[in-house]
Tab-separated table of C-alpha atoms and ligand atoms in Angstrom:
chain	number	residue	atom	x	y	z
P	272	UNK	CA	-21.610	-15.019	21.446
P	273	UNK	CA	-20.755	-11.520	20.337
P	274	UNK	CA	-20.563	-10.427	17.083
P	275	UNK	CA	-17.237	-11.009	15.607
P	276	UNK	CA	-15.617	-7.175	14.671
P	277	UNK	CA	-12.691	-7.408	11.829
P	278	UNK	CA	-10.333	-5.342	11.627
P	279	UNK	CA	-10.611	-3.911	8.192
P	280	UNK	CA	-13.691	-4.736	5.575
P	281	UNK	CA	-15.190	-3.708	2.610
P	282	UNK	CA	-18.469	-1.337	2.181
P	283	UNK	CA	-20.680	-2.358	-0.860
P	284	UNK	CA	-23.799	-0.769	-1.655
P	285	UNK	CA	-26.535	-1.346	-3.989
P	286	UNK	CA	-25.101	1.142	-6.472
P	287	UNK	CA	-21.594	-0.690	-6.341
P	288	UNK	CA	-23.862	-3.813	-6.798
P	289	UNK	CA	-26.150	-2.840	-10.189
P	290	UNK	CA	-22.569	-1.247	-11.702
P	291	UNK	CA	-20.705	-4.951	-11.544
P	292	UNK	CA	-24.265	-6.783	-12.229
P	293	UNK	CA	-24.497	-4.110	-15.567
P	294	UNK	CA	-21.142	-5.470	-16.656
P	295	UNK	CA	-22.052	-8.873	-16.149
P	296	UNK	CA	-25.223	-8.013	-18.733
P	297	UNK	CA	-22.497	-6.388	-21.589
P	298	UNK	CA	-20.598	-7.680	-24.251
P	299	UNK	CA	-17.394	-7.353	-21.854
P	300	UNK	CA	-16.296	-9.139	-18.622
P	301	UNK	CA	-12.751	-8.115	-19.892
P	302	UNK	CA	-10.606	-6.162	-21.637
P	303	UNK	CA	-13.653	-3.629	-21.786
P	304	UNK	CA	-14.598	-0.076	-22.031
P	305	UNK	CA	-15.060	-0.135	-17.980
P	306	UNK	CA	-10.915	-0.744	-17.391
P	307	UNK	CA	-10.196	2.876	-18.920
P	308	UNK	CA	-13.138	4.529	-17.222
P	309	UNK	CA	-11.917	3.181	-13.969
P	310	UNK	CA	-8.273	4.188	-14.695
P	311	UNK	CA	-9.864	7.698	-15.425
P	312	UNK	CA	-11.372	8.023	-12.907
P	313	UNK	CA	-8.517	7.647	-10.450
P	314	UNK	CA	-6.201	9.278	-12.752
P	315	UNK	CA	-8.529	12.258	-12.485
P	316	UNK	CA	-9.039	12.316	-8.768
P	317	UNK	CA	-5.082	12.171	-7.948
P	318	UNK	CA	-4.161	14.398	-11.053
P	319	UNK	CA	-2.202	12.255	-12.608
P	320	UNK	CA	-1.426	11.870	-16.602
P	321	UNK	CA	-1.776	7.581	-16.645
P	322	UNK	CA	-3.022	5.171	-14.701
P	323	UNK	CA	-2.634	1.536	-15.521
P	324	UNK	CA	-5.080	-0.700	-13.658
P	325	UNK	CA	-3.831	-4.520	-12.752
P	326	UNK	CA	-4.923	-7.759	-10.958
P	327	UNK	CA	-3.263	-6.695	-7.759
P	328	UNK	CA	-1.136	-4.216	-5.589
P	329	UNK	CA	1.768	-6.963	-6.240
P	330	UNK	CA	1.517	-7.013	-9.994
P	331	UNK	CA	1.711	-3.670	-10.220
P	332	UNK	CA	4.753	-3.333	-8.212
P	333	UNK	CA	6.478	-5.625	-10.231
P	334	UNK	CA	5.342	-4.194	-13.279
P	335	UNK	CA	6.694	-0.874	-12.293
P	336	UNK	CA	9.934	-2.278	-11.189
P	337	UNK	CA	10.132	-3.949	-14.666
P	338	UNK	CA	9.119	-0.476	-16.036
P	339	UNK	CA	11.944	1.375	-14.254
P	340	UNK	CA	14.896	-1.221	-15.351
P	341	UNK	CA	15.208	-3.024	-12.165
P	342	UNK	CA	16.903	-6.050	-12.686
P	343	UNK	CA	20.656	-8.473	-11.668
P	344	UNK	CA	23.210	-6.705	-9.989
P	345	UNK	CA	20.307	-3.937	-9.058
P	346	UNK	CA	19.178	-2.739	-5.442
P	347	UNK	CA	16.056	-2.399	-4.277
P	348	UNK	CA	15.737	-0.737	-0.647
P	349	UNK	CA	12.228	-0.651	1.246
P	350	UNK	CA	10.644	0.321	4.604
P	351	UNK	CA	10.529	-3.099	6.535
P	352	UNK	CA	7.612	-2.369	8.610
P	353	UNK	CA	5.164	-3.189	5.423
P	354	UNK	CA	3.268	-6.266	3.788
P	355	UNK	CA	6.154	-8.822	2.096
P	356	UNK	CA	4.797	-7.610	-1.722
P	357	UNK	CA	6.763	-4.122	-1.443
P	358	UNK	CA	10.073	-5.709	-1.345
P	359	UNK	CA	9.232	-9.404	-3.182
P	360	UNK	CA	8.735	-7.282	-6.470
P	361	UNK	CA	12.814	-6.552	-6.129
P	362	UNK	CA	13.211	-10.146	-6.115
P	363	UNK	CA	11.179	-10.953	-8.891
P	364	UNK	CA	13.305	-9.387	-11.028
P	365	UNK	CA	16.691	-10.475	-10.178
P	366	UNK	CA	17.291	-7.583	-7.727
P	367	UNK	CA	18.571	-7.513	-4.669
P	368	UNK	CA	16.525	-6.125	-1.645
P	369	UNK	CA	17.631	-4.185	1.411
P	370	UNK	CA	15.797	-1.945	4.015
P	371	UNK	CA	15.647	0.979	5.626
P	372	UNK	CA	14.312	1.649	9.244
P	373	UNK	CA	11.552	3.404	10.144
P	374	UNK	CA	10.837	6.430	12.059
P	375	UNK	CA	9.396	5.747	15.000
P	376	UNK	CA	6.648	8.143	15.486
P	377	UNK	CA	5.457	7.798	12.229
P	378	UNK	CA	6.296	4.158	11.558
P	379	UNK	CA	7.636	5.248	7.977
P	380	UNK	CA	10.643	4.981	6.127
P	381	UNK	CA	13.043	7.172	8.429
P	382	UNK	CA	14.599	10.262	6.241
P	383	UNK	CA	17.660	10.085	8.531
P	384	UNK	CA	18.391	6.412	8.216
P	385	UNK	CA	18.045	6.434	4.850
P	386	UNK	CA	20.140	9.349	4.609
P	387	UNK	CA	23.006	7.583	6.581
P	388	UNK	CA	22.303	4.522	4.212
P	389	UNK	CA	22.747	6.115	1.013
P	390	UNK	CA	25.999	7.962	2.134
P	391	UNK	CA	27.136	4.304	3.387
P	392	UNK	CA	26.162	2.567	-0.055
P	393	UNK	CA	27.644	5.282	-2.076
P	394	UNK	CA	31.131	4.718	-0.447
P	395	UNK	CA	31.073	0.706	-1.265
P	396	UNK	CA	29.036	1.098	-4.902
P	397	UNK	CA	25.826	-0.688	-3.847
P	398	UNK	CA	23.297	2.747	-4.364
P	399	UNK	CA	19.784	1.377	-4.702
P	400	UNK	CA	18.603	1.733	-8.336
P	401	UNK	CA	14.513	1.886	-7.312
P	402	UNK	CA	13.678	3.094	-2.939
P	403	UNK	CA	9.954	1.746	-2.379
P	404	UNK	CA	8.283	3.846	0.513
P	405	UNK	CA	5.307	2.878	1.939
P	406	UNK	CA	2.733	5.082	3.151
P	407	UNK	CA	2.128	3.534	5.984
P	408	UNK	CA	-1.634	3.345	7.335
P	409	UNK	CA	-2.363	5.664	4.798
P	410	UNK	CA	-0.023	8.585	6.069
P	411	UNK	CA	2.686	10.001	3.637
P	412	UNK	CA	5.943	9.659	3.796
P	413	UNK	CA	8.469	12.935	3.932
P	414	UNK	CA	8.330	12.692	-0.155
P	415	UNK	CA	10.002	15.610	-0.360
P	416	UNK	CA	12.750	14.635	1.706
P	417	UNK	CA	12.840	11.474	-0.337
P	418	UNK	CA	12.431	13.141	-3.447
P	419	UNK	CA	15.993	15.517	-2.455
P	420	UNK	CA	17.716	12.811	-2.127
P	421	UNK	CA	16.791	10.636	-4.891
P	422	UNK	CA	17.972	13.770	-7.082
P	423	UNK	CA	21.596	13.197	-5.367
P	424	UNK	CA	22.148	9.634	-5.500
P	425	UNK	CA	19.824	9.091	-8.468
P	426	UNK	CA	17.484	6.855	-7.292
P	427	UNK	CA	14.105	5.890	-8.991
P	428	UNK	CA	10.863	6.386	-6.657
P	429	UNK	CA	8.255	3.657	-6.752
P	430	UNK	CA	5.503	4.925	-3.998
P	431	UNK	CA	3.714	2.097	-2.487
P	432	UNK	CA	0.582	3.454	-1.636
P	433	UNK	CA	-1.357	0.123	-1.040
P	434	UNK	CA	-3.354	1.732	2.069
P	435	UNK	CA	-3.098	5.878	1.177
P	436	UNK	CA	-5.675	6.233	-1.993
P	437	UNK	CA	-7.858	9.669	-1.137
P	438	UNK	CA	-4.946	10.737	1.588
P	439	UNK	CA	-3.055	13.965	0.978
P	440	UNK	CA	0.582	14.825	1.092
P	441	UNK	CA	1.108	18.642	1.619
P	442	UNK	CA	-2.725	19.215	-0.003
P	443	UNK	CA	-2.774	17.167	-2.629
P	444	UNK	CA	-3.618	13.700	-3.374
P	445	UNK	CA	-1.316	10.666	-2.916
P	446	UNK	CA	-0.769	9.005	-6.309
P	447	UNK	CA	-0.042	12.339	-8.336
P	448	UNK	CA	3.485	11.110	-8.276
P	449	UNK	CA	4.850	14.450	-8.144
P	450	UNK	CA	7.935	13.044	-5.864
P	451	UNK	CA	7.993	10.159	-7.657
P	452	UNK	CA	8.017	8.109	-10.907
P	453	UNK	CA	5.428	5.811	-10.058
P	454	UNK	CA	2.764	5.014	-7.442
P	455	UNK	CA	0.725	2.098	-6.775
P	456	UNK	CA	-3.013	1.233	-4.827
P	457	UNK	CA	-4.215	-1.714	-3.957
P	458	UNK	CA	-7.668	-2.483	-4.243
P	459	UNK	CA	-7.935	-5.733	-1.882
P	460	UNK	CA	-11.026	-5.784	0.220
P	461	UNK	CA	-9.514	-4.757	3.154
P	462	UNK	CA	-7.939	-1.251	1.556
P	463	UNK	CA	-9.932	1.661	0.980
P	464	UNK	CA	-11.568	1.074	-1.922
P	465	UNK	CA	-12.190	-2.384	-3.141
P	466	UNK	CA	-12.161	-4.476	-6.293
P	467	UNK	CA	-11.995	-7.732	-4.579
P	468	UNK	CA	-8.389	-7.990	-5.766
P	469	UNK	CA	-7.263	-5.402	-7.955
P	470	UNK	CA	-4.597	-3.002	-8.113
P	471	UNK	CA	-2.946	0.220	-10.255
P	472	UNK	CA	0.209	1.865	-11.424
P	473	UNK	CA	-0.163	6.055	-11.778
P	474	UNK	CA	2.669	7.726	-13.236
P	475	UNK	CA	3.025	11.119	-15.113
P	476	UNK	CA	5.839	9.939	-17.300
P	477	UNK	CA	4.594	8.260	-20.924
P	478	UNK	CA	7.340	6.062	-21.695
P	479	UNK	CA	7.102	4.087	-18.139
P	480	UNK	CA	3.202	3.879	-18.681
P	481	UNK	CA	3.461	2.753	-22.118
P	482	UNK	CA	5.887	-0.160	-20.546
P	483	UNK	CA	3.845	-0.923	-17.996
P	484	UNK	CA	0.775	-0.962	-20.555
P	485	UNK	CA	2.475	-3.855	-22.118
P	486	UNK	CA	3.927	-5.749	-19.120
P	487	UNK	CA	0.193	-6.167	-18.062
P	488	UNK	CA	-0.693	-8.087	-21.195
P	489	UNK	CA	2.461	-10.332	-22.430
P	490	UNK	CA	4.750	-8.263	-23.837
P	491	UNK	CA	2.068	-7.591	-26.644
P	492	UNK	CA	1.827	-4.384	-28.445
P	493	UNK	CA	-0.931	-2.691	-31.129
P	494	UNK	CA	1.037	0.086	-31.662
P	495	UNK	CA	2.634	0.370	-35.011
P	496	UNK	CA	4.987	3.265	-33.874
P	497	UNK	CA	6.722	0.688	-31.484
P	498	UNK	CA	6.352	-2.210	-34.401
P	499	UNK	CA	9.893	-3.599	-35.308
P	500	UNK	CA	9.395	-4.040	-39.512
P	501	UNK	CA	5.451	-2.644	-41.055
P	502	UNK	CA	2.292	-4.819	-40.104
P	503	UNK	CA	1.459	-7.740	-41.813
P	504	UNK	CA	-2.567	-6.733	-41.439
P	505	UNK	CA	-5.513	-5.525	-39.367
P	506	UNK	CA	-4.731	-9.107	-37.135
P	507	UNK	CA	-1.438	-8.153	-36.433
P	508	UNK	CA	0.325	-7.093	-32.849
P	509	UNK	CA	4.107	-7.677	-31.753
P	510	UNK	CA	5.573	-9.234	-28.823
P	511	UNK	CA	8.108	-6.945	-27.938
P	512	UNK	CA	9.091	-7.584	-24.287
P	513	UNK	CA	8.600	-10.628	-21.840
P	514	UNK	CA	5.414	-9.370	-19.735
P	515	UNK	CA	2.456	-11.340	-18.046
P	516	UNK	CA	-1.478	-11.563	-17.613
P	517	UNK	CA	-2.168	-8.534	-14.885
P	518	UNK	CA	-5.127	-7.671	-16.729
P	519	UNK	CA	-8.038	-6.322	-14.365
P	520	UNK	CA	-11.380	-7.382	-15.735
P	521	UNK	CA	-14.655	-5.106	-16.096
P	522	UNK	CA	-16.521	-6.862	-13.716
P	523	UNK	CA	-13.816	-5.688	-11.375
P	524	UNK	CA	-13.441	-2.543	-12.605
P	525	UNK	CA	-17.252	-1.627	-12.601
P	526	UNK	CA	-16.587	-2.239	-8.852
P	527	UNK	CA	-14.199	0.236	-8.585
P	528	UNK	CA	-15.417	2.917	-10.527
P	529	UNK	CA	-18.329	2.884	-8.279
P	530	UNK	CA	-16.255	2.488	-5.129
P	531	UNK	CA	-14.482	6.192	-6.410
P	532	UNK	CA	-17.772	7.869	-6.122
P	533	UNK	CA	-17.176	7.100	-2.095
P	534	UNK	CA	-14.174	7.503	-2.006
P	535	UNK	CA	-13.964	10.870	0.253
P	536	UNK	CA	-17.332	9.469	2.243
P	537	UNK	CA	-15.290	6.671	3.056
P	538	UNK	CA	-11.849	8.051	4.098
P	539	UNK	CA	-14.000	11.044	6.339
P	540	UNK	CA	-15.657	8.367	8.193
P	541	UNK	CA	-12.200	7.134	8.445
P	542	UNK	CA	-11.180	10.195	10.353
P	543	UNK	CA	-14.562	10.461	12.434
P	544	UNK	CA	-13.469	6.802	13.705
P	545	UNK	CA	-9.823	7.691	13.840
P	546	UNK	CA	-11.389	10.891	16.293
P	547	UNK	CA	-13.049	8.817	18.865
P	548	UNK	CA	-10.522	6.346	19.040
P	549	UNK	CA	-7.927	8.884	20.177
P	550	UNK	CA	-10.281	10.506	22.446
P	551	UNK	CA	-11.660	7.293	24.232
P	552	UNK	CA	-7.401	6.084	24.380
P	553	UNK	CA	-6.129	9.258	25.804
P	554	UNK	CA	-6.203	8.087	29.413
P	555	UNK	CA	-4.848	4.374	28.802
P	556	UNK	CA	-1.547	3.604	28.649
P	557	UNK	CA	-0.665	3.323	24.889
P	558	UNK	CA	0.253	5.593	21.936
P	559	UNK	CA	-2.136	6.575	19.331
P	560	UNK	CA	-1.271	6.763	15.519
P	561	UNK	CA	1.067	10.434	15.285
P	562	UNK	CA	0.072	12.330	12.258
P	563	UNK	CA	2.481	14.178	10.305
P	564	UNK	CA	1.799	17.917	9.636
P	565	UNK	CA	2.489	17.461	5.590
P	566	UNK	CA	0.210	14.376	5.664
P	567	UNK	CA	-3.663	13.732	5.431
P	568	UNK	CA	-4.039	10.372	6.240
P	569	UNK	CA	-6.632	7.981	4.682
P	570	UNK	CA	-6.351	6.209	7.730
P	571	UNK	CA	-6.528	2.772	6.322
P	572	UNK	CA	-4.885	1.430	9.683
P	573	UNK	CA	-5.362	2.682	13.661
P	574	UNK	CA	-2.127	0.855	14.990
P	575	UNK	CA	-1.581	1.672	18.687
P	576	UNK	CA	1.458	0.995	20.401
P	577	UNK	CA	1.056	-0.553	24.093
P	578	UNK	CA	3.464	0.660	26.957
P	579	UNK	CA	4.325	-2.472	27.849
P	580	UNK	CA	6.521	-1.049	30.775
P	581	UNK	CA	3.366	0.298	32.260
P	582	UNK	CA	1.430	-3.119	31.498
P	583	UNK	CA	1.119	-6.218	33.723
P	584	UNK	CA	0.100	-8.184	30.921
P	585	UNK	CA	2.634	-8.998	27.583
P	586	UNK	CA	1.398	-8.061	23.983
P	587	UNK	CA	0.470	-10.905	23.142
P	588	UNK	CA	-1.862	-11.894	26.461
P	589	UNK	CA	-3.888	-8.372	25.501
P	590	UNK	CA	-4.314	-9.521	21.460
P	591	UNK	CA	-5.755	-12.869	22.800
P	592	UNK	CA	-7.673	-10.998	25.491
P	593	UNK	CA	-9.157	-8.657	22.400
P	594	UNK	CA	-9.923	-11.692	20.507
P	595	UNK	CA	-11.421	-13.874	23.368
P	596	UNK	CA	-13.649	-10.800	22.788
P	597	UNK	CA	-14.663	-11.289	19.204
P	598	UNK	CA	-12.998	-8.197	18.378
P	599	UNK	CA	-10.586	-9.151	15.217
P	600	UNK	CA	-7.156	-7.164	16.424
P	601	UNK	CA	-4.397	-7.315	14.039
P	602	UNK	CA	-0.952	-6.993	13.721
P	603	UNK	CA	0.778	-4.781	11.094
P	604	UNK	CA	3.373	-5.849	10.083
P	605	UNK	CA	5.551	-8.422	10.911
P	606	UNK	CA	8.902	-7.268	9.597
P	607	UNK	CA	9.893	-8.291	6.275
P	608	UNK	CA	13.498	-8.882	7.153
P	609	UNK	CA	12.464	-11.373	9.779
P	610	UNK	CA	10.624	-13.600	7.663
P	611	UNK	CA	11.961	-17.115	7.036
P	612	UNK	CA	12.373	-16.566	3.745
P	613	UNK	CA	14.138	-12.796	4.088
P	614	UNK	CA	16.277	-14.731	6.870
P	615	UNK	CA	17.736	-17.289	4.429
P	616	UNK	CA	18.563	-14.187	2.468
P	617	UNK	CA	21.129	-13.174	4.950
P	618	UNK	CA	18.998	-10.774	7.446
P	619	UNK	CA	18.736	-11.477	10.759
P	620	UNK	CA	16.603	-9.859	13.639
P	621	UNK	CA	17.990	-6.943	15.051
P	622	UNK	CA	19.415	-5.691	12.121
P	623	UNK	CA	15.782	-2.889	12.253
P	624	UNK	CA	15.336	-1.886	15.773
P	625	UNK	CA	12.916	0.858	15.100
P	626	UNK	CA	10.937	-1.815	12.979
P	627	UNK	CA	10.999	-4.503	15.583
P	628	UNK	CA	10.842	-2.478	18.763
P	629	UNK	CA	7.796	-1.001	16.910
P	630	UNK	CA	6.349	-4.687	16.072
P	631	UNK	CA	7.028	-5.805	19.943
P	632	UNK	CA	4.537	-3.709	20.982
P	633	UNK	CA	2.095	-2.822	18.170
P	634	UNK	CA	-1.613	-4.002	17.510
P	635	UNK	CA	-4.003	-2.526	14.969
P	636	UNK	CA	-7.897	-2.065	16.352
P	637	UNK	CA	-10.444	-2.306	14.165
P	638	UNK	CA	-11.344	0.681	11.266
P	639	UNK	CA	-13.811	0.676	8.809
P	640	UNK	CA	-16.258	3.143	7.247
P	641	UNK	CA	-19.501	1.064	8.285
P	642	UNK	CA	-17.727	0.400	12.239
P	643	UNK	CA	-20.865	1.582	13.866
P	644	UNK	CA	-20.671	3.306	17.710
P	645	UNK	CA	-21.551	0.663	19.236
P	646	UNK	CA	-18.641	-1.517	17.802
P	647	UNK	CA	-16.686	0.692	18.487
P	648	UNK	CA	-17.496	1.253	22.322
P	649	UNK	CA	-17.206	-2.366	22.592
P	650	UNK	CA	-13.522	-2.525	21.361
P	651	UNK	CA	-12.592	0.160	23.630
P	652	UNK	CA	-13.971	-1.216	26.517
P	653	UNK	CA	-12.463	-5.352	26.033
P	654	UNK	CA	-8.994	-2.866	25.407
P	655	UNK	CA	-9.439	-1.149	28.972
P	656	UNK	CA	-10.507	-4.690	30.538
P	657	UNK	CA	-7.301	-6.429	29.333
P	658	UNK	CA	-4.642	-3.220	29.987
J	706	PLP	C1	-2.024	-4.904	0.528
J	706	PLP	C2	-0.651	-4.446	0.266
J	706	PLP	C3	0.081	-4.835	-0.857
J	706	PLP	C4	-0.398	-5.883	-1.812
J	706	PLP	O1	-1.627	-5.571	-2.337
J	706	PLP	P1	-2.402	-6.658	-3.242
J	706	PLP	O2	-3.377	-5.806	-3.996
J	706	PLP	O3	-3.069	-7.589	-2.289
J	706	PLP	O4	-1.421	-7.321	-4.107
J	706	PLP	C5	1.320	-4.279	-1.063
J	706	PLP	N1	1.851	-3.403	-0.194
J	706	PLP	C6	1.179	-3.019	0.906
J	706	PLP	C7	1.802	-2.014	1.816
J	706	PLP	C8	-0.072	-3.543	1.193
J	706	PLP	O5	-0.713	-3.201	2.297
């Protein structure tokens, strides 16, 4: 039997080993010195003033959401071609959630539809108080664009940038928030850099990462400045709003902080197997990931699209072909609005064509810094076999 390739997977090395086993020897598995350094550390790479680190991508989303005031009688809109987290985190809060279709050579939140959205929502009162776009596969969205119009309709920007850490948006980093309010990384195994789970919240505005400081641990504050009457002793701390446990621990972080140091290693080897790919495809009847000229991908994903018209065989025949193969194809994403529980909501299919045309014929190969040649060769050939 072949060796099975996945489609996305962590790279650990000895270093990233001895920095969580060094933890593990310390006074602190939590609620350490190693949480700041690794918030640092990020913070210092994207250029951004705060960085809150979290137990996940999805905590941090709804932390920010709490952060920005989302809450009953609110709108949250999102790109629907994304993993369910971006637009649960409106529904954890009372919000309601909408979409926005995507463009469909970049498979991002479409600047036109939203456009026509917004002009639409204005007119009946529903504006969305918080738009979520997700930098898809690790490219940017038009933040610009985005950022334009959330100036006119006064919308908050909460960039989900789950896949995109060390990607570029017009030369600089993704996650300096400079179009937005807030962005967010996710640090699951399968992402870019890893901290088994893990996420984190960067923003360049005080008040929201004070907030978010405190949503991460209950509510709880040290802070005499934010203290409602004077402090009753050295013990003392207030509960001043209703927040959870998103605490990261140091063991976690201790991964992370030695993930950063590979960070650019990882995201160029990225690119060297995003290169081949598109050379070895270029022949075959399907559409390689288009790159924006504003955007430096990290290329977390490399979704091609199959032209199916051209194609004997149906989407799904070729995935099961692939995986007959031991090569572990994905699919991303399924979307949102079509999910069971979206459905019961009130959405029904059709209602994103870009999104589902897009999911008809998608299929992500494998990409991963440590996807040797050989791997590689093998997924292109079982590809060429089945199409
Ligand atoms: C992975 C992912 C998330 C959730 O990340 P977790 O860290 O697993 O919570 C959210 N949004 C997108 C786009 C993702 O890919």
């Amino acid at each position: 039997m072949a060796e099975f390739i996945p489609y996305g997977r962590q790279d650990i090395s000895e270093a990233d080993i001895k920095s969580v086993v060094d933890v593990l020897h310390s006074d602190w598995l939590t609620q350490g010195p190693v949480v700041p350094r690794f918030e640092q550390s990020v913070a210092q790479y994207c250029g951004t003033e705060y960085a809150l680190a979290m137990n996940s991508a999805t905590s941090s989303l709804h932390a920010a959401c709490l952060a920005l005031g989302l809450g009953q009688g609110d709108w949250l809109w999102t790109s629907p071609n994304t993993f369910v987290a971006s637009a649960n985190c409106g529904l954890y809060c009372g919000a309601q959630v909408d979409f926005v279709d995507i463009d469909p050579r970049t498979y991002n939140m479409s600047i036109s539809s939203l456009e026509e959205k917004l002009l639409v929502a204005e007119r009946q009162g529903k504006l969305p108080k918080i738009v979520i776009p997700v930098h898809f596969a690790g490219q940017s969205c038009e933040m610009k664009s985005i950022r334009a119009l959330a100036d006119r309709y006064g919308f908050k920007i909460i960039e989900d940038a789950s896949h995109a850490i060390g990607g570029k948006y017009l030369t600089a980093p993704i996650g300096n928030c400079q179009y937005s309010d807030i962005t967010v990384f996710s640090f699951h195994p399968v992402k870019i850099i890893t901290t088994a789970e893990g996420g984190m919240a960067l923003t360049n505005n005080a008040e929201l990462a004070s907030r978010m400081s405190r949503l991460r641990s209950h509510g709880i504050t040290r802070d005499p400045a934010l203290f409602t009457h004077g402090s009753d002793g050295p013990w003392y701390y207030q509960q001043i709003d209703l927040g959870f446990n998103f605490r990261m621990t140091d063991i976690q972080a201790a991964l992370g902080v030695s993930q950063m140091l590979r960070l650019d290693e990882f995201v160029t080897k990225r690119h060297a197997i995003a290169k081949r790919y598109d050379e070895l495809l270029v022949d075959l009847p399907v559409i390689s990931p288009w790159q924006h000229p504003d955007s430096n991908s990290s290329v977390h994903l490399y979704p091609i699209r199959l032209e199916l018209k051209q194609l004997k065989l149906n989407r799904r025949q070729i995935f099961d072909a692939l995986r007959a193969q031991e090569i572990g194809v994905n699919l991303h994403y399924i979307p949102v609005h079509t999910q069971p529980y979206y459905q019961a909501l009130g959405f029904k299919t059709g209602d994103f064509p870009m999104a589902e045309q897009y999911y008809e014929q998608a299929i992500s190969l494998p990409i991963y810094p440590s996807l040797p040649e050989r791997h590689l060769e093998r997924v292109i050939s079982a590809l060429k076999a089945a199409l």
